[in-house]
CSV table of C-alpha atoms and ligand atoms in Angstrom, one decimal:
chain,number,residue,atom,x,y,z
A,1,MET,CA,-25.6,8.7,25.7
A,2,GLU,CA,-23.8,10.9,23.0
A,3,LYS,CA,-23.0,9.1,19.9
A,4,PHE,CA,-19.3,8.4,19.2
A,5,LYS,CA,-18.4,10.8,16.4
A,6,ILE,CA,-16.0,9.9,13.4
A,7,ILE,CA,-14.9,11.9,10.5
A,8,PHE,CA,-14.1,9.9,7.3
A,9,PHE,CA,-11.7,11.3,5.0
A,10,ASP,CA,-11.3,10.4,1.2
A,11,THR,CA,-14.7,8.7,1.0
A,12,LYS,CA,-16.0,7.4,-2.1
A,13,GLU,CA,-19.6,6.2,-2.8
A,14,PHE,CA,-18.6,2.6,-2.5
A,15,PHE,CA,-17.4,3.2,1.0
A,16,ARG,CA,-20.4,5.3,2.2
A,17,ASP,CA,-22.8,2.5,0.9
A,18,VAL,CA,-21.2,-0.3,2.8
A,19,PHE,CA,-20.3,1.6,5.9
A,20,ASP,CA,-23.9,3.1,6.2
A,21,ARG,CA,-25.4,-0.5,5.8
A,22,LEU,CA,-23.1,-1.8,8.6
A,23,ASN,CA,-23.3,1.0,10.9
A,24,LYS,CA,-26.8,0.3,11.6
A,25,ASP,CA,-25.6,-2.2,14.1
A,26,TYR,CA,-23.0,0.1,15.7
A,27,ASN,CA,-25.0,3.4,15.7
A,28,PHE,CA,-21.8,5.7,15.4
A,29,ASP,CA,-22.3,9.3,14.3
A,30,ILE,CA,-20.4,9.4,10.8
A,31,LYS,CA,-19.5,12.2,9.0
A,32,TYR,CA,-18.1,11.5,5.4
A,33,CYS,CA,-15.9,13.9,3.7
A,34,SER,CA,-14.4,13.4,-0.2
A,35,VAL,CA,-11.5,15.6,0.7
A,36,ARG,CA,-8.3,14.1,1.9
A,37,LEU,CA,-6.7,14.4,5.2
A,38,ASP,CA,-3.7,16.8,5.2
A,39,GLU,CA,-2.4,19.8,6.9
A,40,GLU,CA,-5.1,21.9,5.2
A,41,THR,CA,-8.1,19.9,5.7
A,42,CYS,CA,-7.2,19.0,9.4
A,43,SER,CA,-9.4,21.6,10.9
A,44,LEU,CA,-12.5,19.5,9.9
A,45,VAL,CA,-11.8,17.1,12.6
A,46,ASN,CA,-12.9,19.6,15.1
A,47,GLY,CA,-15.9,18.1,17.3
A,48,HIS,CA,-15.2,14.5,16.5
A,49,ASP,CA,-13.6,11.9,18.6
A,50,ALA,CA,-12.0,9.6,15.9
A,51,ILE,CA,-10.8,9.9,12.3
A,52,CYS,CA,-11.1,7.3,9.6
A,53,VAL,CA,-8.7,7.4,6.8
A,54,PHE,CA,-7.5,5.6,3.8
A,55,VAL,CA,-4.2,5.1,1.9
A,56,ASN,CA,-3.6,8.4,0.5
A,57,ASP,CA,-4.5,10.6,3.4
A,58,ARG,CA,-1.5,12.2,4.9
A,59,VAL,CA,-1.2,11.6,8.6
A,60,SER,CA,1.9,13.4,9.2
A,61,ARG,CA,3.4,14.8,12.3
A,62,LYS,CA,1.9,18.3,11.8
A,63,VAL,CA,-1.5,16.6,11.1
A,64,ILE,CA,-1.2,14.7,14.2
A,65,GLU,CA,-0.4,17.8,16.2
A,66,CYS,CA,-3.7,19.1,14.7
A,67,LEU,CA,-5.6,15.9,15.7
A,68,ALA,CA,-4.3,16.3,19.2
A,69,GLU,CA,-5.2,19.9,19.6
A,70,ASN,CA,-8.8,18.9,18.5
A,71,ASN,CA,-9.0,15.9,21.1
A,72,ILE,CA,-9.0,13.1,18.5
A,73,LYS,CA,-8.4,9.9,20.2
A,74,LEU,CA,-8.2,7.4,17.6
A,75,ILE,CA,-7.0,7.0,14.0
A,76,ALA,CA,-8.8,4.2,12.3
A,77,LEU,CA,-7.2,3.2,9.0
A,78,ARG,CA,-9.5,1.4,6.7
A,79,CYS,CA,-6.6,-0.2,4.9
A,80,ALA,CA,-3.8,-2.6,5.7
A,81,GLY,CA,-0.9,-0.5,4.9
A,82,TYR,CA,0.1,2.3,7.5
A,83,ASN,CA,3.1,3.9,5.9
A,84,ASN,CA,1.1,7.1,5.6
A,85,VAL,CA,1.0,7.5,9.5
A,86,ASP,CA,3.7,9.1,11.6
A,87,LEU,CA,3.3,6.4,14.1
A,88,GLU,CA,6.1,7.9,16.4
A,89,ALA,CA,4.1,11.2,16.5
A,90,ALA,CA,0.7,9.4,17.2
A,91,LYS,CA,2.5,7.7,20.0
A,92,GLU,CA,3.9,10.7,21.6
A,93,TYR,CA,0.5,12.7,21.4
A,94,GLY,CA,-1.2,9.5,23.0
A,95,ILE,CA,-3.4,8.8,19.8
A,96,LYS,CA,-4.0,5.2,19.0
A,97,VAL,CA,-3.7,3.9,15.5
A,98,VAL,CA,-6.0,0.8,14.3
A,99,ARG,CA,-5.9,-0.7,10.8
A,100,VAL,CA,-7.6,-3.6,9.0
A,101,PRO,CA,-4.7,-5.9,8.6
A,102,ALA,CA,-6.5,-8.4,6.2
A,103,TYR,CA,-9.6,-7.8,4.4
A,104,SER,CA,-9.3,-9.9,1.4
A,105,PRO,CA,-5.9,-10.9,0.2
A,106,HIS,CA,-7.5,-12.8,-2.6
A,107,ALA,CA,-8.9,-9.6,-3.8
A,108,VAL,CA,-5.3,-8.1,-4.3
A,109,ALA,CA,-3.8,-11.5,-5.4
A,110,GLU,CA,-6.5,-11.9,-8.1
A,111,HIS,CA,-5.8,-8.5,-9.5
A,112,THR,CA,-2.1,-9.0,-9.7
A,113,ILE,CA,-3.1,-12.1,-11.8
A,114,ALA,CA,-5.4,-10.0,-13.9
A,115,LEU,CA,-2.5,-7.6,-14.7
A,116,ILE,CA,-0.3,-10.7,-15.5
A,117,LEU,CA,-2.8,-12.0,-18.0
A,118,ALA,CA,-3.8,-8.7,-19.4
A,119,LEU,CA,-0.1,-7.8,-20.1
A,120,ASN,CA,1.1,-11.2,-21.4
A,121,ARG,CA,-2.0,-11.7,-23.8
A,122,LYS,CA,-2.5,-8.0,-24.7
A,123,LEU,CA,-6.0,-8.0,-23.8
A,124,ILE,CA,-6.5,-4.3,-23.6
A,125,LYS,CA,-5.1,-3.8,-27.3
A,126,SER,CA,-7.0,-6.6,-28.5
A,127,TYR,CA,-10.3,-5.5,-27.0
A,128,PHE,CA,-10.0,-2.1,-28.6
A,129,ARG,CA,-8.8,-3.5,-31.9
A,130,VAL,CA,-11.9,-5.8,-32.2
A,131,ARG,CA,-14.3,-3.1,-31.2
A,132,GLU,CA,-13.1,-1.2,-34.2
A,133,GLY,CA,-13.5,-4.0,-36.5
A,134,ASN,CA,-9.8,-4.9,-36.7
A,135,PHE,CA,-9.5,-8.6,-36.3
A,136,SER,CA,-5.7,-8.8,-36.9
A,137,LEU,CA,-3.5,-10.9,-34.4
A,138,GLU,CA,-0.4,-9.0,-35.4
A,139,GLY,CA,1.6,-8.1,-32.4
A,140,LEU,CA,-0.7,-10.0,-29.9
A,141,VAL,CA,1.8,-13.0,-29.4
A,142,GLY,CA,2.0,-14.0,-25.6
A,143,PHE,CA,3.8,-16.6,-23.7
A,144,ASP,CA,2.6,-19.7,-21.8
A,145,LEU,CA,2.8,-19.1,-18.1
A,146,TYR,CA,3.2,-23.0,-17.7
A,147,GLY,CA,6.8,-23.8,-16.9
A,148,LYS,CA,8.0,-20.2,-16.3
A,149,THR,CA,9.5,-18.8,-13.2
A,150,ALA,CA,7.7,-16.2,-10.9
A,151,GLY,CA,9.7,-14.4,-8.3
A,152,VAL,CA,7.4,-13.3,-5.5
A,153,ILE,CA,8.9,-10.7,-3.1
A,154,GLY,CA,7.0,-10.7,0.2
A,155,THR,CA,5.2,-14.0,1.2
A,156,GLY,CA,2.5,-12.7,3.6
A,157,LYS,CA,-1.2,-13.0,3.1
A,158,ILE,CA,-1.1,-11.7,-0.4
A,159,GLY,CA,2.1,-12.9,-1.5
A,160,LYS,CA,0.9,-16.6,-0.5
A,161,SER,CA,-2.4,-16.0,-2.3
A,162,VAL,CA,-0.5,-15.2,-5.5
A,163,ILE,CA,1.7,-18.0,-5.2
A,164,ASN,CA,-1.4,-20.4,-4.8
A,165,ILE,CA,-2.8,-19.1,-8.0
A,166,LEU,CA,0.4,-19.0,-10.0
A,167,LYS,CA,1.1,-22.8,-8.9
A,168,GLY,CA,-2.3,-23.5,-10.5
A,169,PHE,CA,-0.8,-22.2,-13.9
A,170,GLY,CA,2.1,-24.7,-13.4
A,171,MET,CA,4.8,-22.0,-12.7
A,172,ARG,CA,8.0,-22.5,-10.8
A,173,ILE,CA,8.0,-20.3,-7.9
A,174,LEU,CA,11.0,-18.4,-6.4
A,175,ALA,CA,10.3,-16.4,-3.2
A,176,TYR,CA,12.0,-13.9,-0.9
A,177,ASP,CA,10.8,-12.6,2.5
A,178,VAL,CA,12.7,-11.2,5.5
A,179,TYR,CA,10.8,-13.8,7.4
A,180,PRO,CA,10.5,-16.9,5.3
A,181,ASP,CA,7.6,-19.4,6.2
A,182,TYR,CA,9.5,-22.5,5.2
A,183,GLU,CA,6.8,-24.9,6.4
A,184,TYR,CA,4.4,-23.0,3.8
A,185,ALA,CA,7.3,-23.3,1.1
A,186,GLU,CA,7.6,-27.2,1.7
A,187,TYR,CA,3.8,-27.4,1.9
A,188,LYS,CA,3.3,-25.4,-1.6
A,189,ARG,CA,6.5,-26.7,-3.1
A,190,PHE,CA,8.2,-23.5,-3.8
A,191,GLN,CA,11.6,-22.3,-2.9
A,192,TYR,CA,12.9,-19.2,-0.8
A,193,ILE,CA,15.9,-17.8,-2.4
A,194,ASP,CA,18.0,-14.6,-2.1
A,195,LEU,CA,17.0,-11.4,-4.1
A,196,ASP,CA,19.9,-11.4,-6.6
A,197,THR,CA,18.8,-15.0,-7.7
A,198,LEU,CA,15.2,-14.2,-7.9
A,199,TYR,CA,16.0,-11.2,-9.9
A,200,ARG,CA,18.0,-13.3,-12.2
A,201,GLU,CA,15.9,-16.3,-12.9
A,202,SER,CA,12.3,-14.8,-12.8
A,203,ASP,CA,10.2,-14.3,-15.8
A,204,ILE,CA,7.7,-12.3,-13.9
A,205,ILE,CA,8.5,-10.5,-10.5
A,206,THR,CA,5.6,-9.4,-8.4
A,207,LEU,CA,5.9,-7.3,-5.1
A,208,HIS,CA,4.1,-8.0,-2.0
A,209,THR,CA,6.1,-6.4,0.7
A,210,PRO,CA,5.0,-3.4,2.8
A,211,LEU,CA,6.5,0.1,2.1
A,212,SER,CA,9.1,0.8,4.9
A,213,LYS,CA,12.6,2.5,5.0
A,214,GLU,CA,14.1,-0.8,4.1
A,215,THR,CA,11.9,-1.5,1.0
A,216,TYR,CA,11.6,1.9,-0.4
A,217,HIS,CA,13.0,1.9,-3.9
A,218,MET,CA,14.1,-1.8,-3.6
A,219,ILE,CA,13.4,-2.1,-7.3
A,220,ASN,CA,16.1,0.4,-8.4
A,221,GLU,CA,18.5,0.6,-11.4
A,222,ASP,CA,20.8,-1.7,-9.8
A,223,ALA,CA,18.0,-4.3,-9.2
A,224,ILE,CA,16.6,-3.8,-12.6
A,225,ASN,CA,20.0,-4.6,-14.1
A,226,LYS,CA,20.1,-7.9,-12.2
A,227,MET,CA,16.7,-9.0,-13.9
A,228,LYS,CA,16.2,-11.2,-17.1
A,229,ASP,CA,15.9,-9.4,-20.4
A,230,GLY,CA,12.2,-8.8,-21.0
A,231,VAL,CA,11.0,-9.3,-17.3
A,232,MET,CA,7.6,-8.7,-16.4
A,233,LEU,CA,7.2,-6.6,-13.3
A,234,ILE,CA,4.1,-6.4,-11.5
A,235,ASN,CA,3.4,-3.9,-8.4
A,236,THR,CA,0.0,-4.1,-6.5
A,237,SER,CA,1.9,-3.2,-3.4
A,238,ARG,CA,2.9,0.3,-2.6
A,239,GLY,CA,4.4,2.7,-5.4
A,240,GLY,CA,7.3,3.6,-3.2
A,241,LEU,CA,8.8,0.0,-3.7
A,242,ILE,CA,9.9,1.1,-7.3
A,243,ASP,CA,12.2,4.0,-8.4
A,244,THR,CA,9.9,4.9,-11.2
A,245,LYS,CA,12.4,6.7,-13.3
A,246,ALA,CA,14.6,3.7,-13.1
A,247,LEU,CA,11.6,1.7,-14.3
A,248,ILE,CA,11.0,3.9,-17.3
A,249,LYS,CA,14.8,3.5,-18.2
A,250,GLY,CA,14.3,-0.2,-18.0
A,251,LEU,CA,11.2,0.0,-20.3
A,252,LYS,CA,13.2,2.1,-22.7
A,253,THR,CA,16.1,-0.2,-22.9
A,254,ARG,CA,13.7,-3.1,-23.1
A,255,LYS,CA,15.2,-4.8,-20.1
A,256,ILE,CA,11.7,-4.7,-18.7
A,257,GLY,CA,9.3,-6.2,-21.1
A,258,TYR,CA,6.1,-5.5,-19.2
A,259,ALA,CA,5.1,-3.5,-16.1
A,260,GLY,CA,1.6,-3.9,-14.4
A,261,LEU,CA,1.2,-1.3,-11.7
A,262,ASP,CA,-1.9,-1.0,-9.3
A,263,VAL,CA,0.2,1.7,-7.4
A,264,TYR,CA,2.5,4.5,-8.2
A,265,GLU,CA,4.8,6.6,-5.7
A,266,GLU,CA,3.3,9.8,-6.7
A,267,GLU,CA,-0.3,8.4,-6.8
A,268,GLU,CA,-2.0,10.7,-4.3
A,269,HIS,CA,-2.0,13.3,-6.9
A,270,TYR,CA,-4.1,11.7,-9.3
A,271,PHE,CA,-5.5,8.3,-8.3
A,272,PHE,CA,-9.1,7.7,-7.2
A,273,GLU,CA,-10.1,10.8,-9.1
A,274,ASP,CA,-11.2,11.8,-12.5
A,275,HIS,CA,-8.6,13.9,-14.1
A,276,SER,CA,-9.8,13.0,-17.8
A,277,THR,CA,-10.2,16.7,-18.7
A,278,ASP,CA,-7.0,18.0,-16.9
A,279,VAL,CA,-3.5,18.2,-18.3
A,280,ILE,CA,-1.2,15.7,-16.5
A,281,GLU,CA,1.6,17.9,-15.0
A,282,ASP,CA,3.4,14.7,-13.6
A,283,ASP,CA,5.7,13.9,-16.5
A,284,VAL,CA,7.0,10.8,-15.0
A,285,LEU,CA,3.4,9.4,-14.9
A,286,ALA,CA,2.6,10.7,-18.2
A,287,ARG,CA,5.6,8.9,-19.8
A,288,LEU,CA,4.7,5.9,-18.1
A,289,LEU,CA,1.2,6.1,-19.7
A,290,THR,CA,2.7,6.2,-23.3
A,291,PHE,CA,4.2,2.6,-23.1
A,292,PRO,CA,2.1,-0.2,-24.9
A,293,ASN,CA,3.5,-2.7,-22.5
A,294,VAL,CA,2.5,-0.9,-19.3
A,295,ILE,CA,-1.0,-1.3,-17.7
A,296,ILE,CA,-1.8,1.1,-14.8
A,297,THR,CA,-4.7,0.7,-12.6
A,298,SER,CA,-5.7,3.2,-10.0
A,299,HIS,CA,-5.0,1.3,-6.8
A,300,GLN,CA,-8.2,-0.9,-7.3
A,301,ALA,CA,-6.7,-4.1,-6.4
A,302,PHE,CA,-8.6,-4.2,-3.1
A,303,LEU,CA,-11.9,-3.1,-4.5
A,304,THR,CA,-14.2,-6.2,-4.4
A,305,LYS,CA,-17.4,-6.6,-2.6
A,306,GLU,CA,-16.0,-9.1,-0.1
A,307,ALA,CA,-13.2,-6.7,0.6
A,308,LEU,CA,-15.2,-3.5,1.1
A,309,GLU,CA,-17.7,-5.5,3.4
A,310,ASN,CA,-14.5,-7.0,5.5
A,311,ILE,CA,-12.9,-3.3,5.6
A,312,ALA,CA,-16.1,-1.8,6.9
A,313,LYS,CA,-16.9,-4.7,9.4
A,314,THR,CA,-13.2,-4.5,10.9
A,315,THR,CA,-13.2,-0.8,11.0
A,316,LEU,CA,-16.4,-0.5,12.8
A,317,ASP,CA,-15.4,-3.5,15.3
A,318,ASN,CA,-11.7,-1.7,15.9
A,319,ILE,CA,-13.7,1.6,16.8
A,320,LYS,CA,-16.1,-0.3,19.2
A,321,SER,CA,-13.3,-2.1,20.9
A,322,PHE,CA,-11.5,1.3,21.5
A,323,ILE,CA,-14.8,2.9,22.9
A,324,ASN,CA,-15.4,-0.2,25.2
A,325,GLY,CA,-11.6,0.1,26.4
A,326,GLU,CA,-11.1,-3.5,25.1
A,327,LYS,CA,-7.6,-4.7,23.9
A,328,LEU,CA,-7.2,-3.5,20.4
A,329,GLU,CA,-6.3,-6.4,18.3
A,330,ASN,CA,-5.6,-4.5,15.1
A,331,GLU,CA,-3.7,-1.7,16.9
A,332,VAL,CA,-0.5,-0.5,14.9
A,333,ILE,CA,2.3,0.2,17.3
B,1,NAI,P1,1.6,-9.1,5.3
B,1,NAI,O1,1.9,-8.4,6.4
B,1,NAI,O2,0.8,-10.3,5.5
B,1,NAI,O3,2.8,-9.6,4.4
B,1,NAI,C1,4.0,-8.7,4.1
B,1,NAI,C2,5.2,-9.6,3.9
B,1,NAI,O4,6.3,-8.8,3.5
B,1,NAI,C3,5.5,-10.4,5.2
B,1,NAI,O5,5.8,-11.8,4.9
B,1,NAI,C4,6.9,-9.6,5.7
B,1,NAI,O6,7.9,-10.5,6.3
B,1,NAI,C5,7.4,-9.2,4.3
B,1,NAI,N1,8.4,-8.2,4.4
B,1,NAI,C6,8.5,-7.1,5.4
B,1,NAI,N2,9.5,-6.4,4.9
B,1,NAI,C7,10.1,-7.0,4.0
B,1,NAI,C8,11.4,-6.8,3.2
B,1,NAI,N3,12.1,-5.7,3.7
B,1,NAI,N4,11.8,-7.5,2.3
B,1,NAI,C9,11.2,-8.7,2.0
B,1,NAI,N5,9.8,-9.0,2.6
B,1,NAI,C10,9.5,-8.2,3.6
B,1,NAI,O7,0.9,-8.1,4.1
B,1,NAI,P2,-0.1,-8.4,3.1
B,1,NAI,O8,-1.7,-8.4,3.5
B,1,NAI,O9,0.3,-9.6,2.3
B,1,NAI,O10,0.0,-6.9,1.9
B,1,NAI,C11,1.2,-6.7,1.6
B,1,NAI,C12,1.1,-5.2,1.1
B,1,NAI,O11,0.2,-5.2,0.1
B,1,NAI,C13,0.6,-4.2,2.1
B,1,NAI,O12,1.7,-3.7,3.0
B,1,NAI,C14,0.1,-3.2,1.3
B,1,NAI,O13,1.1,-2.2,1.0
B,1,NAI,C15,-0.5,-3.8,0.2
B,1,NAI,N6,-1.7,-3.7,-0.4
B,1,NAI,C16,-2.2,-3.2,-1.5
B,1,NAI,C17,-3.5,-3.2,-1.6
B,1,NAI,C18,-4.0,-2.6,-3.1
B,1,NAI,O14,-5.3,-2.5,-3.2
B,1,NAI,N7,-3.3,-2.5,-4.2
B,1,NAI,C19,-4.5,-3.6,-0.6
B,1,NAI,C20,-4.0,-4.2,0.5
B,1,NAI,C21,-2.5,-4.2,0.6
């Protein structure tokens, strides 16, 4: 029987390694491309049965039309978020979409905490100082997390894991979610609250909602104005949740005291690639990089051995279920 052919877009070494290792049990015909999927690269799908994409591949209506012309039957996302796929168009063309709903909420939650601690205790600055023989403590004063208030927006798998860890620091937790889990709140002793109160009372605000029409730019000038002076804002979810220009304004007025960002709304032009010898043309990103109280990581919150293993296993299982005509547990509808 002919092997099922899958073309992978935007694949890095760490993905190839784990997929190659696990694919020995599935025996699919996998072709890896380092380019991203978009209207220009879409013709590469010719001769394949399915595509496998990641967070910054653009699966727009035009791309889906091209997939349909090339008889692609399945879009397998090797991530949880699906804001980059035109689901309506996929449905129209009868192309199924599957994803990896949870691969390691702990990976993302722990990176969120890494950003909080690195910002608060100014670890990056102190690391470089000490390496240069500067052992001064000037400008390195942090604050105790114990007793402070954290506002967690989105209390799904990742948000809950973050709450768990922050509770361990002795923080008071305020949470907001369109579908509150009151049972969990009672069990973990935290409180659901309206957004305005969360903005007003939180020393640290961390975002864990998906990007959607409702959440796009939810952190805008209006929201920032409601926050405590010197608030720490953390985003390990999706860049589009924050209006970056409003964030920069908030940083300039000192309203925002710290920002930890693993995602950025225009990240697809830079993240995951080495641009160290290029000129950064994105003035908004360039400005963000100038603040001493901003840490940006390149969408790496998911990047642990355990998460990669789970991503590969679930993606390959999703594809196998599709081939076998089984119910698609992880279908995005
Ligand atoms: P989840 O689906 O378990 O939780 C999302 C929560 O957000 C749900 O409780 C939902 O009710 C809530 N929500 C939805 N719309 C909302 C709104 N308008 N206002 C408030 N709450 C709302 O998802 P999970 O696994 O916790 O992931 C959250 C997000 O994290 C993903 O959507 C993805 O964008 C991001 N992510 C980032 C990664 C990274 O490497 N930086 C890796 C994995 C996920």
